[in-house]
Coordinates of C-alpha atoms and ligand atoms in Angstrom, one line a residue:
Chain A
M1136 CA 0.0 -0.1 -0.1
A1137 CA 2.5 2.5 1.1
A1138 CA 4.6 2.0 -1.8
D1139 CA 1.6 3.3 -4.1
I1140 CA 2.0 6.8 -2.7
I1141 CA 3.8 8.9 -4.6
L1142 CA 3.2 12.1 -2.7
E1143 CA 2.6 12.6 0.3
T1144 CA 2.0 15.9 3.2
Q1145 CA 1.6 15.5 6.7
Q1146 CA 0.0 18.5 8.6
L1147 CA 0.8 20.6 6.1
R1148 CA 0.1 24.1 6.9
R1149 CA 0.6 27.9 6.4
E1150 CA -0.1 30.7 7.4
F1151 CA -0.7 34.4 5.8
G1152 CA -0.4 36.7 9.4
A1153 CA -3.5 35.3 10.5
L1154 CA -4.9 34.1 7.8
V1155 CA -4.7 30.2 8.3
A1156 CA -4.6 29.5 4.6
V1157 CA -3.8 25.7 4.8
D1158 CA -4.0 24.4 7.8
N1159 CA -2.8 21.1 9.1
V1160 CA -2.9 19.4 5.4
S1161 CA -2.6 15.6 5.3
V1162 CA -3.3 13.9 2.1
K1163 CA -1.6 11.2 0.1
I1164 CA -1.8 10.9 -3.7
R1165 CA -1.5 7.6 -5.2
A1166 CA 0.6 6.9 -7.9
H1167 CA -0.6 6.9 -11.6
T1168 CA -4.0 8.3 -10.7
F1169 CA -6.0 11.0 -11.8
H1170 CA -7.1 13.1 -8.1
S1171 CA -8.8 16.5 -8.0
I1172 CA -8.9 18.5 -5.9
I1173 CA -11.6 20.7 -5.5
G1174 CA -13.2 24.1 -2.6
P1175 CA -14.6 27.0 -2.5
N1176 CA -12.9 30.5 -3.6
G1177 CA -10.3 30.8 -1.2
A1178 CA -10.2 27.4 0.3
G1179 CA -6.3 27.4 -0.2
K1180 CA -6.2 25.0 -3.2
T1181 CA -3.5 27.2 -4.9
T1182 CA -1.6 28.0 -1.7
F1183 CA -1.3 23.7 -1.0
F1184 CA -0.2 23.5 -4.8
N1185 CA 2.8 26.3 -3.9
L1186 CA 3.7 24.0 -0.9
L1187 CA 4.1 21.1 -2.9
S1188 CA 6.2 22.4 -6.0
G1189 CA 7.8 24.4 -3.5
N1190 CA 7.4 28.4 -4.5
L1191 CA 5.8 28.4 -0.3
K1192 CA 7.7 27.3 2.1
P1193 CA 5.4 26.1 5.2
T1194 CA 4.4 27.1 8.2
S1195 CA 4.8 23.7 9.5
G1196 CA 4.4 20.4 8.3
R1197 CA 6.1 18.5 5.8
V1198 CA 5.7 17.0 2.4
L1199 CA 6.8 13.2 1.1
F1200 CA 7.6 12.7 -2.8
K1201 CA 8.3 8.9 -3.2
G1202 CA 9.2 9.1 1.0
R1203 CA 11.7 11.5 0.8
D1204 CA 11.3 14.4 2.7
I1205 CA 11.0 17.5 -0.1
T1206 CA 10.2 20.6 2.3
H1207 CA 12.7 22.5 1.9
L1208 CA 14.3 21.4 -2.1
P1209 CA 15.1 24.4 -3.4
L1210 CA 12.6 25.3 -6.1
H1211 CA 14.3 24.4 -9.1
R1212 CA 15.2 21.1 -7.9
T1213 CA 11.0 20.1 -7.9
A1214 CA 11.3 19.8 -11.5
H1215 CA 14.4 17.3 -11.5
L1216 CA 12.2 15.2 -9.5
G1217 CA 9.5 14.5 -12.3
I1218 CA 7.0 17.2 -10.3
G1219 CA 5.5 19.9 -13.2
R1220 CA 3.4 22.3 -12.3
S1221 CA 0.7 24.9 -13.9
F1222 CA -0.9 28.1 -13.1
Q1223 CA -4.3 29.6 -12.8
I1224 CA -2.9 32.7 -13.6
T1225 CA -0.5 32.1 -17.0
N1226 CA 2.7 32.1 -15.8
I1227 CA 4.6 32.3 -18.9
F1228 CA 7.6 34.1 -21.5
P1229 CA 5.9 36.8 -22.6
N1230 CA 8.4 38.7 -25.1
L1231 CA 9.7 34.9 -26.0
T1232 CA 7.7 32.9 -28.7
V1233 CA 5.4 30.2 -28.5
V1234 CA 8.5 27.9 -29.8
E1235 CA 10.7 29.0 -27.4
N1236 CA 8.0 28.4 -24.2
I1237 CA 7.6 25.3 -24.8
R1238 CA 11.7 24.5 -25.4
L1239 CA 12.8 26.2 -22.5
A1240 CA 10.3 24.1 -21.1
A1241 CA 12.0 20.8 -22.7
Q1242 CA 15.9 21.8 -22.5
A1243 CA 15.0 23.0 -18.8
L1244 CA 15.7 19.0 -17.4
G1245 CA 18.2 17.8 -20.3
R1246 CA 22.1 18.1 -20.1
D1247 CA 22.7 21.3 -23.0
N1248 CA 21.8 23.9 -20.6
F1249 CA 25.7 25.1 -20.6
H1250 CA 26.2 25.5 -24.3
F1251 CA 27.7 29.1 -25.3
W1252 CA 27.7 29.3 -28.9
R1253 CA 25.9 26.8 -30.6
H1254 CA 22.3 28.0 -31.7
A1255 CA 19.4 26.1 -29.5
R1256 CA 17.9 25.2 -32.9
H1257 CA 20.3 22.8 -33.6
F1258 CA 19.8 20.6 -30.2
R1259 CA 16.8 18.9 -32.3
R1260 CA 15.7 17.0 -29.4
Y1261 CA 14.3 19.8 -27.6
E1262 CA 13.2 21.1 -31.3
E1263 CA 11.0 18.1 -31.5
R1264 CA 10.0 17.9 -28.4
A1265 CA 8.6 21.0 -28.6
A1266 CA 6.7 20.6 -31.7
A1267 CA 5.5 17.4 -30.8
V1268 CA 3.8 19.2 -27.9
L1269 CA 2.7 22.4 -30.4
D1270 CA 0.8 20.0 -31.9
Q1271 CA -0.4 18.3 -29.0
V1272 CA -2.2 21.0 -27.3
G1273 CA -2.7 22.1 -31.1
L1274 CA -0.8 25.4 -31.3
A1275 CA 1.7 24.5 -34.1
K1276 CA 0.1 27.5 -36.0
R1277 CA 1.2 30.0 -33.4
A1278 CA 4.5 28.5 -33.2
D1279 CA 6.5 31.7 -33.6
A1280 CA 3.8 34.2 -32.5
P1281 CA 5.4 36.1 -29.9
A1282 CA 3.5 34.1 -26.5
R1283 CA 2.0 37.8 -25.5
T1284 CA 0.2 38.0 -28.5
L1285 CA -2.0 34.8 -28.2
P1286 CA -5.9 34.9 -26.8
H1287 CA -5.9 34.1 -23.2
G1288 CA -7.8 30.0 -24.4
D1289 CA -4.3 30.0 -26.3
Q1290 CA -2.3 31.0 -23.6
R1291 CA -4.1 28.7 -21.3
K1292 CA -2.9 25.5 -23.8
L1293 CA 0.6 27.2 -23.5
E1294 CA 0.5 27.0 -20.0
L1295 CA -0.2 23.2 -20.2
G1296 CA 2.2 22.9 -23.0
M1297 CA 5.0 24.3 -20.9
L1298 CA 3.6 21.0 -18.4
L1299 CA 3.7 18.3 -20.4
A1300 CA 7.5 20.0 -22.4
P1301 CA 9.6 18.2 -20.2
D1302 CA 7.4 14.5 -19.1
P1303 CA 6.9 15.3 -15.6
E1304 CA 5.7 12.2 -13.7
V1305 CA 3.7 14.3 -11.4
L1306 CA 1.6 17.0 -13.2
L1307 CA -0.4 19.3 -11.0
L1308 CA -2.3 21.4 -12.9
D1309 CA -4.5 24.3 -11.0
E1310 CA -7.1 25.3 -13.1
P1311 CA -6.2 24.4 -16.4
T1312 CA -9.4 25.9 -17.9
A1313 CA -9.2 28.9 -16.1
G1314 CA -10.8 31.4 -18.1
M1315 CA -11.5 29.5 -21.2
A1316 CA -14.6 29.5 -23.5
T1317 CA -16.9 26.9 -22.1
E1318 CA -16.3 24.6 -25.6
Q1319 CA -13.0 24.7 -25.0
V1320 CA -13.2 23.0 -21.7
P1321 CA -13.5 19.0 -22.7
E1322 CA -11.0 19.1 -24.8
L1323 CA -8.0 20.4 -22.9
I1324 CA -9.7 17.9 -20.4
D1325 CA -9.7 15.1 -22.8
L1326 CA -5.6 15.8 -23.4
I1327 CA -4.9 15.9 -19.7
Q1328 CA -6.4 12.6 -19.4
G1329 CA -5.1 11.1 -22.3
F1330 CA -1.2 12.4 -21.0
Q1331 CA -2.3 10.8 -18.0
A1332 CA -3.5 7.2 -19.3
A1333 CA -0.7 6.5 -22.2
G1334 CA 1.7 7.5 -19.6
N1335 CA 0.8 5.7 -16.3
K1336 CA 1.5 9.5 -14.9
T1337 CA 0.2 11.1 -11.8
V1338 CA -1.8 13.5 -12.0
L1339 CA -3.5 16.7 -9.4
L1340 CA -5.7 18.4 -10.9
V1341 CA -7.3 21.9 -8.9
E1342 CA -10.9 22.4 -10.8
H1343 CA -14.1 24.5 -10.4
N1344 CA -16.1 22.4 -13.2
M1345 CA -18.0 19.8 -11.2
N1346 CA -18.8 17.3 -13.8
V1347 CA -15.4 17.6 -15.2
V1348 CA -14.3 16.6 -11.7
M1349 CA -16.5 13.6 -11.6
R1350 CA -15.8 12.7 -14.7
V1351 CA -11.8 12.2 -14.9
S1352 CA -11.5 11.6 -11.6
D1353 CA -10.4 8.6 -9.5
Y1354 CA -10.2 10.3 -5.9
I1355 CA -11.5 13.7 -5.1
T1356 CA -10.1 15.8 -2.0
V1357 CA -12.6 18.6 -1.2
M1358 CA -11.0 21.6 1.0
H1359 CA -12.6 24.3 2.7
Y1360 CA -11.2 27.3 4.6
G1361 CA -7.7 25.3 4.4
Q1362 CA -8.8 21.8 6.0
V1363 CA -9.8 18.8 4.5
L1364 CA -13.4 18.4 4.2
A1365 CA -13.6 14.9 2.7
E1366 CA -12.3 12.4 0.7
G1367 CA -12.9 9.6 -1.6
T1368 CA -14.2 8.3 -4.9
P1369 CA -16.2 10.7 -6.6
A1370 CA -19.4 8.5 -5.6
D1371 CA -17.8 9.0 -1.6
V1372 CA -17.9 12.6 -2.2
T1373 CA -21.1 13.0 -4.3
A1374 CA -22.5 10.9 -1.4
N1375 CA -21.3 12.0 1.1
E1376 CA -23.6 14.7 3.0
V1377 CA -21.1 16.8 4.8
V1378 CA -19.5 18.0 2.0
Q1379 CA -23.3 18.3 0.0
E1380 CA -24.7 20.2 3.2
A1381 CA -21.9 22.7 3.4
Y1382 CA -20.8 22.9 0.4
L1383 CA -21.6 21.2 -3.1
G1384 CA -24.3 23.4 -2.9
T1385 CA -22.8 26.8 -2.7
L1386 CA -19.6 25.0 -4.8
Y1387 CA -22.4 24.9 -8.4
G1388 CA -23.3 28.7 -7.6
D1389 CA -20.0 30.0 -7.3
V1390 CA -19.3 28.1 -10.7
A1391 CA -22.2 29.7 -12.1
T1392 CA -20.8 33.1 -10.7
D1393 CA -17.6 32.5 -12.5
S1394 CA -18.7 31.9 -16.3
Chain B
M258 CA 3.7 21.7 -41.3
S259 CA 4.0 22.2 -37.3
L260 CA 7.6 20.7 -37.3
S261 CA 8.8 23.4 -40.2
A262 CA 7.3 26.4 -37.9
A263 CA 9.3 25.1 -35.3
T264 CA 13.1 24.5 -36.9
S265 CA 12.7 26.3 -39.9
S266 CA 16.2 26.3 -42.2
P267 CA 18.3 27.2 -39.1
R268 CA 21.2 27.1 -41.3
T269 CA 20.1 30.4 -43.6
R270 CA 18.9 32.1 -41.4
R271 CA 22.2 31.8 -39.2
W272 CA 24.2 33.9 -41.0
Q273 CA 21.5 36.7 -42.4
P274 CA 22.3 38.8 -39.0
Y275 CA 26.3 38.4 -39.3
L276 CA 26.0 40.1 -42.9
A277 CA 25.3 43.5 -42.0
P278 CA 28.2 43.7 -39.1
L279 CA 30.6 41.8 -41.5
G280 CA 30.4 44.7 -43.8
L281 CA 30.6 47.1 -41.1
F282 CA 33.6 45.6 -40.4
I283 CA 35.2 45.9 -43.6
G284 CA 33.9 49.4 -43.8
L285 CA 35.5 50.7 -40.3
A286 CA 38.9 48.6 -41.6
A287 CA 39.0 50.5 -44.8
L288 CA 37.9 54.0 -43.1
P289 CA 41.6 55.1 -42.2
F290 CA 42.6 54.9 -45.3
V291 CA 39.3 56.3 -47.3
V292 CA 39.5 59.6 -44.7
A293 CA 43.0 59.5 -46.6
L294 CA 42.5 59.9 -50.0
L295 CA 39.2 62.4 -49.1
S296 CA 41.9 64.8 -47.0
G297 CA 44.6 64.7 -49.9
Q298 CA 47.2 62.3 -47.9
S299 CA 48.6 59.6 -49.3
P300 CA 46.8 55.8 -47.9
A301 CA 50.9 54.8 -47.3
G302 CA 50.8 58.0 -44.9
V303 CA 48.1 55.6 -43.3
L304 CA 50.4 53.2 -42.7
A305 CA 53.7 55.3 -41.9
N306 CA 51.4 56.9 -38.7
E307 CA 51.3 60.1 -40.2
A308 CA 49.7 62.5 -38.3
G309 CA 46.7 64.1 -40.2
S310 CA 42.1 63.2 -40.7
A311 CA 42.8 59.6 -40.1
K312 CA 44.8 59.5 -37.7
F313 CA 42.5 61.7 -35.5
I314 CA 39.6 59.1 -36.5
Q315 CA 41.1 56.1 -35.9
G316 CA 41.9 57.7 -32.3
L317 CA 37.9 58.9 -32.2
L318 CA 37.2 55.4 -33.4
I319 CA 39.3 53.8 -30.9
E320 CA 37.3 55.2 -28.3
I321 CA 34.4 54.4 -29.1
M322 CA 34.8 51.1 -29.6
I323 CA 36.5 50.8 -26.2
L324 CA 32.8 52.2 -24.2
A325 CA 31.0 50.0 -27.4
I326 CA 32.6 46.8 -25.7
V327 CA 31.9 48.2 -22.3
A328 CA 28.2 49.2 -23.4
L329 CA 28.3 46.0 -24.9
S330 CA 28.9 43.8 -21.7
Y331 CA 26.6 45.4 -19.2
D332 CA 23.7 45.2 -22.2
L333 CA 24.5 41.2 -21.4
V334 CA 23.9 41.5 -18.1
L335 CA 21.1 44.0 -17.8
G336 CA 19.3 44.2 -21.0
I337 CA 20.1 40.1 -21.8
T338 CA 19.6 38.5 -18.5
G339 CA 17.7 41.1 -16.2
L340 CA 20.0 41.2 -14.5
L341 CA 20.0 45.4 -12.4
S342 CA 23.8 45.3 -11.8
F343 CA 24.7 48.9 -10.7
G344 CA 28.9 47.8 -10.2
H345 CA 29.8 47.2 -14.2
A346 CA 32.1 50.5 -13.8
L347 CA 34.4 48.4 -11.6
F348 CA 35.1 45.5 -14.1
F349 CA 36.3 48.2 -17.0
A350 CA 38.0 49.9 -14.2
A351 CA 39.7 47.2 -12.7
G352 CA 41.1 46.5 -16.0
A353 CA 42.4 49.6 -16.6
Y354 CA 44.4 49.8 -13.4
L355 CA 45.2 46.0 -13.2
T356 CA 46.8 46.2 -17.0
G357 CA 48.3 49.8 -16.2
V358 CA 50.5 49.1 -12.4
L359 CA 51.3 45.6 -14.1
L360 CA 52.9 47.1 -17.1
K361 CA 54.4 49.9 -15.5
S362 CA 55.0 49.5 -12.0
F363 CA 55.4 45.8 -12.4
G364 CA 57.4 45.9 -15.7
W365 CA 55.4 42.4 -16.9
S366 CA 55.0 41.7 -20.2
L367 CA 51.3 42.3 -21.9
G368 CA 50.3 38.7 -22.2
A369 CA 51.8 37.9 -18.7
T370 CA 49.1 41.0 -17.9
L371 CA 46.3 39.8 -19.9
G372 CA 47.0 36.0 -18.3
L373 CA 46.3 38.3 -14.3
V374 CA 43.8 40.9 -15.4
L375 CA 41.3 37.2 -16.7
V376 CA 42.1 35.8 -13.6
S377 CA 41.0 38.8 -12.0
A378 CA 38.1 39.6 -14.0
V379 CA 37.6 35.7 -13.0
L380 CA 37.4 36.6 -9.1
Q381 CA 35.1 39.6 -9.6
A382 CA 32.2 38.0 -11.0
L383 CA 32.3 36.0 -8.0
L384 CA 32.8 38.5 -6.0
F385 CA 29.3 39.5 -7.7
G386 CA 28.4 36.2 -7.6
V387 CA 28.4 36.0 -3.8
V388 CA 25.9 38.7 -3.7
L389 CA 23.8 37.5 -5.7
P390 CA 21.7 34.5 -4.4
R391 CA 21.5 36.6 -0.7
V392 CA 19.9 40.3 -2.2
K393 CA 17.7 40.4 -5.7
G394 CA 16.5 42.9 -7.2
I395 CA 17.5 46.6 -6.3
T396 CA 19.3 45.8 -3.2
F397 CA 21.5 44.0 -5.7
A398 CA 22.4 47.0 -7.7
L399 CA 23.0 48.8 -4.5
V400 CA 25.8 46.0 -3.1
T401 CA 27.4 46.3 -6.6
L402 CA 27.5 50.0 -6.7
G403 CA 28.9 49.8 -3.1
L404 CA 31.5 47.3 -4.5
S405 CA 32.5 49.8 -7.6
E406 CA 32.5 53.0 -4.8
V407 CA 35.2 50.8 -2.5
F408 CA 36.9 50.4 -5.7
Y409 CA 36.7 54.1 -6.9
I410 CA 37.9 54.9 -3.2
V411 CA 40.9 52.6 -2.9
V412 CA 42.5 54.1 -6.2
Q413 CA 42.5 57.3 -5.0
S414 CA 43.8 56.6 -1.4
R415 CA 47.5 58.1 -1.0
E416 CA 48.7 54.6 0.5
L417 CA 48.7 53.4 -2.9
G418 CA 49.7 56.9 -4.8
Q419 CA 52.8 55.2 -6.0
Y420 CA 50.9 52.5 -8.2
T421 CA 47.7 53.8 -9.1
G422 CA 48.5 57.8 -9.2
A423 CA 46.2 58.3 -6.2
D424 CA 43.1 61.3 -7.9
V425 CA 45.3 62.0 -10.5
G426 CA 45.2 58.8 -11.7
L427 CA 47.6 56.5 -13.9
Q428 CA 49.8 57.9 -16.1
G429 CA 52.8 56.6 -18.3
V430 CA 51.8 53.3 -19.1
P431 CA 54.1 52.2 -21.3
P432 CA 52.5 50.2 -24.2
P433 CA 54.5 47.1 -25.8
D434 CA 56.2 48.8 -29.1
F435 CA 53.9 47.5 -31.8
L436 CA 51.0 48.0 -29.8
N437 CA 51.2 51.8 -29.2
P438 CA 48.7 53.9 -30.0
T439 CA 50.5 56.8 -31.2
S440 CA 53.7 55.1 -33.0
H441 CA 51.8 52.7 -34.3
R442 CA 47.9 53.4 -34.2
L443 CA 46.9 51.6 -36.9
T444 CA 47.8 48.6 -35.4
F445 CA 46.2 49.3 -32.0
Y446 CA 42.4 50.6 -34.5
L447 CA 42.7 47.6 -35.7
V448 CA 43.2 45.2 -32.7
T449 CA 40.5 47.3 -31.0
L450 CA 38.1 46.5 -34.4
I451 CA 39.3 42.7 -34.4
F452 CA 38.2 42.5 -30.6
T453 CA 35.2 44.8 -30.3
F454 CA 33.6 42.4 -33.3
A455 CA 35.2 39.1 -31.8
V456 CA 32.8 40.3 -28.9
Y457 CA 30.0 41.2 -31.1
L458 CA 30.1 37.5 -32.7
F459 CA 30.4 35.9 -29.5
Y460 CA 27.4 37.7 -27.8
R461 CA 25.3 37.2 -31.0
L462 CA 25.5 33.9 -30.7
F463 CA 25.7 33.1 -26.8
V464 CA 22.3 34.6 -26.8
D465 CA 20.8 32.0 -29.4
S466 CA 22.9 29.1 -27.5
P467 CA 20.8 27.1 -25.0
T468 CA 22.5 29.5 -22.2
G469 CA 21.9 32.7 -23.8
R470 CA 18.3 31.6 -24.1
V471 CA 17.6 30.4 -21.0
C472 CA 19.4 34.1 -19.7
V473 CA 16.8 36.0 -21.6
A474 CA 14.3 33.5 -19.8
I475 CA 15.1 34.7 -16.1
R476 CA 15.0 38.0 -17.6
E477 CA 11.3 37.6 -19.3
N478 CA 10.2 35.9 -15.7
E479 CA 12.7 33.9 -13.2
N480 CA 10.3 32.7 -11.3
R481 CA 8.7 31.1 -14.0
A482 CA 12.3 29.4 -15.3
L483 CA 13.2 28.2 -11.3
M484 CA 10.2 25.9 -11.5
L485 CA 11.2 24.6 -15.5
G486 CA 13.9 23.3 -13.3
Y487 CA 16.9 26.0 -14.3
N488 CA 18.9 26.6 -11.7
T489 CA 19.4 30.2 -12.3
F490 CA 22.3 30.9 -10.2
Y491 CA 24.8 29.4 -12.3
F492 CA 23.1 31.4 -15.8
K493 CA 23.4 34.6 -14.2
L494 CA 27.0 34.0 -12.9
V495 CA 28.0 33.1 -16.4
V496 CA 26.8 36.0 -17.7
L497 CA 28.5 37.8 -15.0
V498 CA 32.1 36.0 -15.7
I499 CA 31.2 36.9 -19.8
A500 CA 30.6 40.3 -19.2
A501 CA 33.9 40.8 -16.4
I502 CA 36.4 39.2 -18.9
T503 CA 34.9 41.4 -21.8
A504 CA 34.8 44.7 -19.7
N505 CA 38.1 44.3 -18.4
L506 CA 39.9 43.6 -21.0
A507 CA 38.3 47.3 -23.0
G508 CA 39.2 48.2 -19.6
T509 CA 43.1 46.8 -20.4
L510 CA 42.5 48.8 -24.4
H511 CA 41.7 52.0 -21.9
A512 CA 44.7 51.6 -19.9
L513 CA 47.0 51.0 -23.7
Y514 CA 45.5 54.6 -25.7
Q515 CA 44.4 56.3 -23.1
P516 CA 47.5 59.0 -21.4
V517 CA 46.2 59.3 -18.0
I518 CA 43.9 56.4 -16.3
S519 CA 41.3 58.6 -14.2
P520 CA 39.7 57.1 -11.0
N521 CA 36.5 58.6 -12.2
I522 CA 35.9 55.6 -14.7
A523 CA 35.8 53.5 -11.4
S524 CA 32.8 56.3 -10.2
L525 CA 29.2 56.1 -10.1
N526 CA 29.4 58.5 -13.0
A527 CA 30.7 56.0 -15.0
M528 CA 28.2 53.7 -14.2
V529 CA 25.4 55.8 -15.0
D530 CA 27.6 56.2 -18.2
I531 CA 27.7 52.6 -19.8
L532 CA 23.7 52.5 -19.0
L533 CA 23.2 56.0 -20.8
M534 CA 24.7 53.6 -23.7
T535 CA 22.9 50.8 -23.3
L536 CA 19.7 52.4 -22.9
I537 CA 20.3 55.2 -26.4
G538 CA 20.7 51.9 -28.6
G539 CA 17.7 50.1 -26.7
L540 CA 18.3 47.0 -24.0
G541 CA 18.5 44.1 -24.6
T542 CA 19.3 44.5 -28.6
L543 CA 23.2 44.3 -28.8
T544 CA 23.1 45.9 -31.5
G545 CA 22.7 49.0 -30.1
A546 CA 25.3 49.1 -27.4
P547 CA 27.8 50.1 -30.3
I548 CA 25.4 53.0 -31.5
G549 CA 24.4 54.2 -28.2
A550 CA 28.9 54.4 -27.8
A551 CA 29.2 56.2 -30.9
I552 CA 26.2 58.8 -30.1
F553 CA 26.9 59.1 -26.4
R554 CA 30.7 59.7 -27.1
L555 CA 29.8 62.1 -30.0
L556 CA 27.2 63.4 -27.8
T557 CA 29.1 64.2 -24.9
F558 CA 31.6 66.3 -26.9
F559 CA 29.0 68.6 -28.4
L560 CA 27.3 69.3 -25.2
D561 CA 31.2 69.7 -23.0
R562 CA 31.6 72.2 -26.8
W563 CA 28.2 73.8 -26.1
F564 CA 27.3 73.9 -21.9
G565 CA 31.0 74.1 -21.4
E566 CA 30.1 74.0 -17.3
S567 CA 26.1 72.5 -17.5
A568 CA 27.0 69.5 -20.0
S569 CA 26.0 67.6 -17.9
F570 CA 22.9 68.9 -17.0
M571 CA 22.3 68.4 -20.7
L572 CA 23.1 64.7 -20.5
G573 CA 20.2 64.2 -17.7
V574 CA 17.5 66.0 -19.8
V575 CA 18.9 63.3 -22.5
Y576 CA 17.9 60.4 -20.1
V577 CA 15.0 61.9 -18.7
A578 CA 13.5 62.5 -22.9
L579 CA 14.9 58.5 -23.7
V580 CA 13.7 56.9 -20.5
L581 CA 9.7 59.1 -21.4
F582 CA 9.5 59.0 -25.2
V583 CA 11.9 56.1 -26.5
P584 CA 11.9 53.8 -23.8
Y585 CA 13.2 51.0 -26.1
G586 CA 16.4 53.1 -27.3
I587 CA 17.0 53.2 -31.2
V588 CA 17.2 49.7 -31.8
G589 CA 14.5 48.0 -30.2
T590 CA 12.1 51.0 -31.3
W591 CA 13.3 49.9 -35.0
Q592 CA 13.0 46.5 -34.8
R593 CA 9.3 47.2 -32.2
R594 CA 8.7 49.5 -35.7
G595 CA 7.2 52.2 -33.1
F596 CA 7.3 53.9 -29.6
H597 CA 5.1 51.9 -27.6
L598 CA 5.3 54.3 -24.9
A599 CA 3.1 52.4 -22.5
A600 CA 4.8 48.7 -23.0
G601 CA 7.8 49.9 -23.4
R602 CA 8.1 52.6 -20.1
R603 CA 6.6 49.5 -17.8
W604 CA 8.9 47.2 -19.5
L605 CA 11.9 49.5 -18.9
L606 CA 11.0 50.7 -15.3
G607 CA 10.6 46.7 -15.1
L608 CA 14.3 46.2 -15.4
L609 CA 15.5 49.0 -13.9
T610 CA 14.3 48.6 -10.6
G611 CA 15.2 44.7 -10.9
R612 CA 11.4 43.7 -11.5
G613 CA 11.8 42.2 -14.5
D614 CA 8.8 42.4 -16.9
G615 CA 6.1 43.3 -15.4
Ligands
LIG487 N1 0.6 35.4 -0.7 C1 -0.2 35.7 0.6 N2 -0.6 36.7 0.8 C2 -1.6 37.0 2.2 N3 -2.7 35.7 1.5 C3 -2.9 35.2 0.5 C4 -1.7 34.8 -0.2 N4 -1.9 33.7 -1.1 C5 -3.1 33.3 -0.6 N5 -3.9 34.0 -0.2 C6 -5.2 33.8 1.1 O1 -5.0 32.2 1.0 C7 -6.4 32.2 0.8 C8 -6.5 30.4 0.3 O2 -6.2 31.2 -0.8 P1 -5.7 29.8 -2.4 O3 -5.4 31.0 -3.7 O4 -4.8 29.1 -1.9 O5 -7.4 29.7 -2.6 P2 -7.5 29.3 -3.8 O6 -8.8 27.8 -3.2 O7 -6.5 28.2 -5.0 O8 -8.6 30.0 -4.2 P3 -9.4 29.9 -6.0 O9 -10.3 28.8 -5.8 O10 -9.9 31.2 -6.2 O11 -8.5 29.9 -6.4 C9 -6.7 33.1 0.5 O12 -7.8 33.3 1.6 C10 -6.4 34.2 0.2 O13 -6.8 35.3 0.2
LIG488 MG1 -6.7 28.9 -6.6

């Protein structure tokens, strides 16, 4: 059983002044599963992700990756473990082209970072990887456009492409469809699910769209005021009375006001 | 097809950016002879180091090229990598003083001097590197400015006066005969020209290399680069080492060329001048640095002439006007085919406050 757990938090806590954004959260993520985290705005989901990816240091508690304590790992080491993340608020290199954003993501974990005069395009591995990812996320036609000039929906695809490019083992996806046109959402979710299934990856997804969450998830963790309110399969969570009373109703309300 | 979009013919495109510089190089190498012809001198006179317009032009261009090398190295640090340092004058001044002292007081050969200048350049970069992970943004700029100010004060101290010439400056540095800028002006001119273009060429290649692309990414969004797995510290260190070596060698040229090495080259004023040159040309363009250096040199010449005492005030006016109305500089504005004032000001403000692109 324990061997199955790829990512684990123990009493993870993060305070912002008097506010406890993540309140002693202990979660176990099973390898090769699709695990969603839901919760209303301000529940602490993004903060939780920031603690997992090393963007924020916890006030207390630990993060374990394959049983190893990674709580105090420098930020740039996380990716080398095979943990990648994408951001709720698009986080790209705005003045670089689309293909270059992806190529930089692909190159990061390779061994060619310290070549001082050969043109980057001669490193075919990353070129080809970037081209393949661009095809996957449907941005091949925009490859040479500066990233800042993309419409929001395409920037979300780029954000996802940058996550996929290094082929991480664990994907932390913070609302990948945030602000996207509704009709584009299923396509993107299918893409993520396909990537997860084909590569036997572990996906941790924050998502507000309950239809999506119920459809794709193996497990769901419900967060509320920084705490874990409930955990289990989609069926468990749907059936959970506490969740229903305290939260599911309001969440659907959130979705309505969001869009 | 998608693949072609990502990989379109790097070979043919690669050489295009070098055609104009190559033409300029040939033109500049021929310029003294052209000037001689136009002013009624014989081209043979240029080879014989005759006084006249051709020699004057070479002198002016040597000064501009030395400035251009310094500006290029600063553009690599601030414009390409987004690392805000106000200590860049230290690199130039240390190279100049070390060259001068070793040649004059210790009688070292030029080769040995160059060797120690290189070692010292790397040490200076490492010194900045010690500061690097500890302070960010504007604080890094201020700490590096402090380091540079320490040097400025030390070279003027009376205790070191016998070596540095204290506040008067270091005089009487003996250049090797073959490179004597007075008696072998053309050789000195061509050496400076070759070095300038070698630096430019290497910087161009560097910016397109895997390392250089990461440096640009650091300027754009360092946090994201870290998250992708890049240990950005090492990339910044590489840039500091390259820039320090470049600027130190420019300092060597300065020491060989100028009759006096003034302590002012280590001052805050000198730093501001370096920044102004890169701003005029356009931060992050590389091409802008030599253009900015040329304009700056001519500008100071004429401002001194027209305004005398208040020339530095006028230079300040130029500064403000640039930041406000040409934030991308000459080359940057040309590349964007427009001034883009709002975006440009935001971008420049981000760079000059060490916040990256906002
Ligand atoms: N850097 C910060 N400084 C202070 N407070 C913060 C910071 N980041 C988050 N918070 C607060 O912590 C709480 C949790 O925020 P978080 O962004 O983690 O929620 P979330 O579940 O991701 O919400 P959403 O669904 O809106 O994205 C919020 O009250 C937020 O205002
Ligand atoms: Mg969030």
